[in-house]
XYZ file of C-alpha atoms in Angstrom:
433
model
C 31.269 14.550 -0.866
C 28.487 16.938 0.942
C 27.416 18.098 -3.231
C 27.526 14.438 -4.416
C 25.263 13.347 -1.953
C 23.007 16.101 -2.524
C 22.969 15.150 -6.147
C 22.027 11.622 -5.017
C 19.092 12.614 -2.878
C 17.814 15.059 -5.689
C 17.803 12.147 -8.335
C 16.003 9.889 -5.790
C 13.263 12.526 -4.850
C 12.766 13.222 -8.760
C 12.336 9.336 -9.246
C 10.037 9.256 -6.250
C 7.736 11.849 -7.354
C 7.936 10.613 -11.510
C 7.127 7.212 -10.534
C 4.356 8.372 -8.148
C 2.556 11.057 -9.887
C 3.120 10.756 -13.683
C 1.664 8.139 -15.438
C 3.602 5.064 -16.725
C 4.811 5.183 -20.305
C 4.691 1.942 -21.440
C 6.997 0.590 -24.507
C 4.979 1.581 -28.083
C 6.500 0.953 -31.454
C 4.654 0.848 -34.572
C 5.999 -0.606 -37.939
C 3.957 -1.976 -41.206
C 1.002 -0.801 -39.851
C 1.391 -2.548 -36.594
C 1.175 -1.098 -33.099
C 3.257 -2.680 -30.554
C 2.614 -2.531 -26.977
C 4.850 -3.672 -24.093
C 3.462 -3.547 -20.485
C 0.711 -0.995 -21.187
C -1.824 0.422 -18.456
C -5.454 1.456 -18.516
C -6.530 5.163 -17.352
C -10.231 5.940 -16.785
C -11.220 7.897 -14.194
C -8.709 11.063 -15.480
C -8.418 12.500 -18.658
C -5.158 11.916 -20.620
C -2.024 13.036 -19.375
C -0.797 13.663 -22.818
C -0.669 16.954 -24.449
C -3.788 18.462 -26.032
C -6.030 21.750 -26.850
C -9.225 22.269 -25.169
C -11.466 24.175 -26.937
C -14.315 25.892 -25.371
C -17.476 25.711 -27.468
C -20.268 26.954 -25.075
C -19.903 30.542 -26.486
C -22.077 29.571 -29.818
C -25.152 31.737 -30.382
C -27.996 29.819 -29.537
C -31.812 31.201 -29.677
C -33.166 32.124 -25.895
C -34.872 28.623 -24.896
C -37.686 29.457 -22.184
C -36.929 26.555 -19.618
C -40.170 25.503 -17.760
C -40.349 23.680 -14.740
C -40.764 19.797 -14.358
C -43.936 18.625 -12.464
C -44.879 15.001 -11.148
C -48.044 13.948 -11.260
C -49.840 11.488 -7.948
C -49.666 11.183 -4.327
C -46.649 10.073 -2.617
C -46.844 6.164 -3.411
C -46.201 7.415 -7.333
C -43.402 9.564 -6.868
C -39.477 8.571 -5.682
C -37.074 10.007 -3.585
C -34.628 10.797 -6.109
C -36.458 13.805 -7.942
C -35.267 16.199 -10.412
C -32.141 18.521 -9.000
C -33.850 21.565 -7.547
C -31.844 24.034 -9.273
C -32.731 26.886 -11.493
C -32.484 25.001 -15.204
C -32.195 28.666 -17.177
C -28.972 29.279 -14.846
C -27.224 25.753 -15.264
C -27.364 26.205 -18.715
C -25.824 29.567 -18.536
C -23.435 27.959 -16.776
C -22.789 25.358 -18.866
C -19.460 24.423 -20.053
C -18.722 22.395 -23.079
C -15.027 21.507 -24.348
C -13.441 19.426 -27.200
C -10.815 18.088 -26.842
C -7.752 18.028 -29.546
C -5.014 15.687 -29.720
C -2.109 14.985 -31.699
C -1.327 11.494 -33.208
C -3.097 9.740 -31.454
C -4.293 6.139 -31.760
C -7.732 5.662 -31.292
C -10.663 2.332 -30.892
C -13.778 2.340 -32.462
C -15.350 2.147 -28.789
C -13.954 5.609 -27.173
C -10.570 4.347 -25.957
C -7.514 6.080 -27.203
C -3.837 4.717 -27.113
C -1.119 7.276 -26.251
C 2.229 6.589 -25.264
C 1.751 2.995 -24.946
C -1.282 2.837 -21.942
C -4.856 2.745 -22.544
C -7.058 5.713 -22.011
C -11.236 5.362 -21.657
C -12.977 8.788 -21.847
C -15.436 7.055 -22.455
C -17.705 5.930 -19.425
C -20.236 3.384 -18.606
C -23.513 4.485 -16.475
C -22.734 1.324 -14.370
C -21.825 2.429 -10.553
C -19.077 -0.232 -11.016
C -17.379 0.896 -13.804
C -14.166 2.108 -12.471
C -13.257 -1.233 -10.537
C -14.182 -3.394 -13.607
C -11.918 -0.880 -15.730
C -8.998 -1.396 -13.160
C -9.385 -4.769 -12.047
C -7.458 -6.936 -14.325
C -4.460 -8.930 -14.931
C -1.649 -6.855 -16.390
C -0.975 -7.749 -19.867
C 2.324 -8.036 -21.413
C 2.216 -7.353 -24.959
C -0.102 -6.809 -27.631
C -0.035 -6.523 -31.234
C -2.452 -4.330 -33.247
C -2.803 -3.630 -36.618
C -4.325 -0.409 -37.210
C -5.296 2.289 -40.538
C -3.941 5.821 -40.979
C -6.053 9.065 -41.326
C -5.251 12.917 -41.261
C -8.355 13.588 -39.242
C -10.790 11.819 -36.638
C -13.669 12.546 -34.736
C -14.599 10.191 -31.981
C -17.885 10.448 -29.965
C -18.907 7.255 -28.280
C -19.768 5.469 -25.201
C -21.350 2.123 -24.264
C -24.829 2.662 -25.343
C -24.411 4.242 -28.577
C -26.315 1.497 -30.597
C -29.453 2.776 -28.632
C -31.445 5.530 -30.806
C -32.216 7.546 -27.256
C -28.954 7.928 -26.082
C -27.466 8.804 -29.207
C -29.484 11.254 -30.170
C -29.512 12.994 -26.552
C -26.332 12.664 -25.652
C -24.060 12.650 -28.674
C -25.413 13.830 -31.749
C -26.441 17.521 -30.313
C -22.764 17.638 -29.317
C -21.661 16.870 -32.746
C -23.342 20.124 -34.149
C -20.983 21.801 -31.850
C -17.705 20.677 -34.476
C -16.816 23.523 -35.960
C -17.474 22.720 -39.721
C -14.151 23.000 -41.051
C -13.589 19.770 -39.255
C -16.528 17.934 -39.621
C -16.144 18.420 -43.723
C -12.154 17.287 -43.654
C -12.364 14.277 -40.680
C -14.038 10.751 -40.728
C -16.280 9.831 -37.786
C -14.880 6.490 -35.979
C -18.118 4.395 -34.896
C -18.257 1.245 -32.457
C -20.910 0.049 -35.014
C -23.693 2.115 -37.100
C -27.231 1.689 -37.786
C -29.173 3.562 -40.529
C -30.086 6.537 -37.927
C -26.528 7.174 -37.571
C -25.855 7.401 -41.077
C -28.813 10.108 -41.523
C -27.608 11.697 -38.605
C -24.733 12.021 -39.847
C -25.620 13.353 -43.547
C -27.800 16.262 -41.960
C -24.528 17.772 -40.027
C -22.498 17.407 -42.876
C -20.827 14.015 -43.114
C -21.116 11.905 -46.128
C -21.808 7.990 -45.646
C -18.428 7.297 -47.113
C -16.674 9.169 -44.213
C -18.577 7.488 -41.311
C -16.321 4.452 -40.240
C -18.470 1.395 -38.882
C -15.698 0.174 -36.427
C -17.894 -3.344 -36.635
C -17.875 -3.627 -40.153
C -14.031 -3.084 -39.985
C -13.011 -4.740 -37.189
C -11.460 -7.751 -38.952
C -9.005 -5.009 -40.061
C -8.028 -4.805 -36.511
C -7.487 -8.665 -36.097
C -4.511 -8.847 -33.321
C -1.504 -11.662 -34.485
C -0.168 -13.194 -31.621
C -0.418 -12.084 -27.684
C -0.238 -12.880 -24.371
C -3.231 -15.201 -24.561
C -4.745 -15.557 -20.641
C -3.732 -11.822 -19.646
C -5.157 -10.212 -22.858
C -8.274 -12.335 -22.671
C -8.796 -11.495 -18.454
C -8.405 -7.802 -20.075
C -10.845 -8.020 -22.784
C -13.625 -9.711 -21.067
C -13.295 -7.072 -18.028
C -13.120 -3.967 -20.628
C -15.727 -5.595 -23.126
C -18.457 -5.423 -19.873
C -17.848 -2.381 -19.451
C -17.094 0.197 -22.955
C -18.951 -1.199 -26.084
C -16.491 -4.857 -25.861
C -13.462 -2.652 -25.804
C -10.870 -4.999 -27.608
C -12.894 -8.345 -26.970
C -12.070 -11.665 -26.418
C -9.159 -13.009 -28.086
C -7.177 -16.124 -29.028
C -3.439 -16.634 -29.054
C -4.163 -16.273 -33.012
C -5.877 -14.239 -35.527
C -9.253 -14.977 -36.032
C -11.754 -13.890 -38.818
C -14.703 -14.630 -36.310
C -12.943 -12.510 -33.717
C -14.806 -8.888 -32.618
C -11.748 -6.843 -32.209
C -12.613 -2.498 -31.973
C -11.419 -1.078 -35.070
C -7.983 0.870 -34.169
C -6.550 3.725 -36.483
C -3.954 6.219 -35.852
C -4.732 9.899 -36.767
C -2.772 13.221 -37.028
C -5.743 14.838 -35.492
C -8.224 13.536 -33.024
C -11.098 15.327 -31.911
C -13.163 14.256 -28.761
C -15.366 15.621 -26.051
C -15.737 15.847 -22.185
C -19.482 14.962 -22.468
C -19.061 10.965 -23.592
C -20.761 9.822 -19.881
C -24.237 7.795 -20.589
C -27.218 10.131 -19.325
C -24.401 13.311 -19.651
C -26.284 15.806 -21.125
C -25.639 19.729 -22.711
C -28.379 22.241 -22.506
C -26.001 24.175 -24.983
C -25.738 21.507 -27.226
C -29.214 20.502 -27.619
C -30.590 24.285 -27.934
C -27.697 24.591 -30.791
C -28.462 21.591 -32.396
C -32.274 22.018 -32.682
C -31.706 25.407 -34.457
C -29.355 24.045 -36.498
C -31.464 21.187 -37.179
C -34.308 23.822 -38.336
C -32.232 25.746 -40.455
C -31.071 22.820 -42.724
C -34.344 20.815 -43.230
C -36.170 23.872 -43.508
C -38.851 22.792 -41.210
C -42.162 24.215 -40.848
C -42.620 27.072 -38.455
C -46.344 25.942 -38.228
C -48.035 25.648 -35.248
C -48.022 21.726 -33.762
C -51.300 20.127 -33.482
C -51.194 16.161 -33.224
C -51.800 14.419 -29.897
C -49.505 11.207 -29.442
C -50.317 8.259 -27.714
C -47.162 6.246 -27.854
C -47.776 2.459 -27.799
C -45.053 0.650 -26.473
C -44.899 -2.747 -28.132
C -42.450 -4.572 -26.250
C -41.447 -4.553 -22.857
C -42.554 -1.452 -20.678
C -45.896 -1.869 -22.308
C -49.023 -0.110 -20.626
C -51.605 -2.971 -21.222
C -54.828 -1.009 -20.660
C -53.267 1.501 -23.470
C -56.670 1.037 -25.593
C -58.918 2.035 -22.957
C -56.791 4.962 -22.184
C -57.198 6.009 -25.691
C -60.722 5.282 -26.164
C -61.873 7.093 -22.777
C -59.466 10.281 -23.771
C -61.302 10.195 -27.277
C -65.311 10.581 -25.543
C -63.930 13.369 -23.096
C -61.850 15.415 -25.334
C -64.099 14.992 -28.652
C -62.335 18.219 -30.024
C -58.899 16.449 -29.814
C -57.600 13.956 -32.811
C -55.676 11.418 -30.930
C -53.140 9.198 -32.740
C -51.544 5.880 -31.542
C -48.087 5.299 -32.676
C -45.950 2.402 -31.556
C -42.827 3.096 -33.724
C -41.026 6.270 -35.563
C -41.094 5.528 -39.286
C -39.037 6.629 -42.433
C -35.578 7.667 -42.313
C -34.266 10.182 -39.349
C -35.402 13.637 -41.546
C -38.915 12.085 -41.723
C -39.223 11.395 -38.018
C -37.562 14.744 -37.427
C -40.372 16.116 -39.808
C -43.204 14.237 -37.754
C -41.857 15.126 -34.405
C -41.738 19.005 -35.604
C -46.006 18.581 -35.990
C -46.531 17.163 -32.491
C -47.745 19.133 -29.937
C -48.413 16.583 -27.144
C -46.715 13.072 -26.717
C -47.718 10.520 -23.695
C -46.452 7.347 -23.220
C -44.275 5.042 -20.903
C -40.224 5.205 -21.040
C -38.883 4.318 -24.445
C -36.130 5.198 -26.620
C -38.420 6.431 -29.738
C -40.235 9.228 -27.511
C -36.872 10.497 -27.736
C -37.554 12.339 -30.856
C -39.455 15.181 -28.927
C -35.980 16.499 -29.204
C -37.408 17.930 -32.233
C -40.917 19.243 -31.146
C -41.407 22.718 -31.171
C -40.871 24.975 -28.007
C -43.983 25.233 -25.540
C -44.892 21.404 -26.430
C -46.054 19.103 -23.662
C -44.270 15.529 -22.438
C -45.836 13.319 -20.603
C -44.079 10.039 -19.434
C -44.498 7.279 -17.382
C -41.182 6.445 -15.540
C -39.412 3.850 -13.688
C -39.758 4.732 -10.070
C -35.977 4.524 -9.828
C -33.789 7.618 -10.821
C -34.113 8.015 -14.186
C -33.374 11.864 -15.537
C -32.560 11.271 -19.411
C -36.222 11.976 -20.915
C -36.810 14.791 -18.280
C -33.541 16.737 -18.758
C -33.821 16.515 -23.035
C -37.367 17.473 -22.689
C -36.839 20.537 -20.375
C -33.313 21.600 -22.306
C -35.723 21.545 -25.570
C -38.475 24.147 -24.314
C -40.858 22.112 -23.493
C -43.404 21.122 -20.724
C -42.668 17.923 -18.741
C -44.930 15.919 -16.026
C -44.386 12.474 -15.540
C -45.842 9.410 -12.966
C -43.251 7.590 -11.409
C -45.052 4.070 -11.826
C -44.267 1.466 -8.986
C -45.734 -1.279 -11.503
C -42.843 -0.696 -14.402
C -39.899 -2.512 -14.692
C -39.133 -4.108 -17.745
C -41.934 -6.342 -18.989
C -46.190 -5.253 -19.845
C -47.782 -3.494 -16.825
C -51.165 -3.123 -15.733
C -52.114 0.595 -14.406
C -55.182 2.461 -13.236
C -57.140 3.392 -16.610
C -58.917 6.379 -14.898
C -56.104 7.629 -13.094
C -54.190 7.755 -16.360
C -56.654 9.511 -18.309
C -56.550 12.221 -15.401
C -53.127 12.040 -15.934
C -53.045 12.861 -19.601
C -55.617 15.473 -19.426
C -53.299 17.224 -16.583
C -50.786 17.244 -18.595
C -52.388 18.626 -21.943
C -53.451 21.670 -19.685
C -50.114 22.687 -18.907
C -48.937 26.762 -19.942
């Protein structure tokens, strides 16, 4: 009798710990290229609990980068309290670790969300502070029917700002070069949506256009038959605010105009732990610069172009032309150029930035092209007063001098500046050595 009681107690305790500490396994059935989910959950904060291989990629050989110390120009009113972390960047880079994750037999959505054992897993994160609450505050959906396509091997690298040139170029693209060549050559790249710079960039890395899957263009292939309408719509609305329109809004019947995420099933899925907005890898950046220089056979002639970047829409410096004219008068030996956009395809842009010695401008996605400037060049930027260190990190990790102003007047619209102060700032930036 006592033995029976002990067995019963063991069963109860085991069940309790299983329920509390092992993620819930929902019902998952596939039939005729359709995935049926019953009572799935959504996990965000942690990596999927299902089995995967974690492959260390930070031991690749990269050329040594001479990391400069970022500088700030101006008195206290131009400097916010959120400065760049005060650490030795070289030591920080040495300690960095980049892991590629390898999942087996996994469903992938074109926004970086995965489906495994009947549950949703969002490895890709938004940079908004409330993201985890947004993910988790939803009504429990009861069931889904999701159409999908099968592939042998998929590379999934994306996050909420995948469509923005600066975010993609600094946070996602460099990491792509760390993927072993044999995987890149045999895999399809799953994207939420693609623009021409994505195509250009992945072709440089050895991925032809035919193997780039555009989730936006292929979304009709994942349109969903009947499902639990209100609950599903609630989940779609919440997650679409957090991760690139997750599965998106849906009605009880399929629609050609639906914006459902494209879903695939792959025997092998490769992704990275670095998929958070504004999360960069110094090792990835250094290795990508080295690889791109070798692939495109970039010129090693010393850079000689001085660029004043005139952003035309939001965050435009209204007095940019006055600044330009004063610089020409006080520095007649330098041929300054004004530009307002990156011209040509990505290869042409890379070759242009390779010839740039100095760039000044207000924070802009286009200036992230400084990734391709030769080490030892200078990046001078007008930044928001709030914490915003992405361009700074990219410039330092690329081996450049970096100096910035924290401008109280700059928000998201054109703003006025003190012309003489800005001329002094640019001349200070050009003197950095």
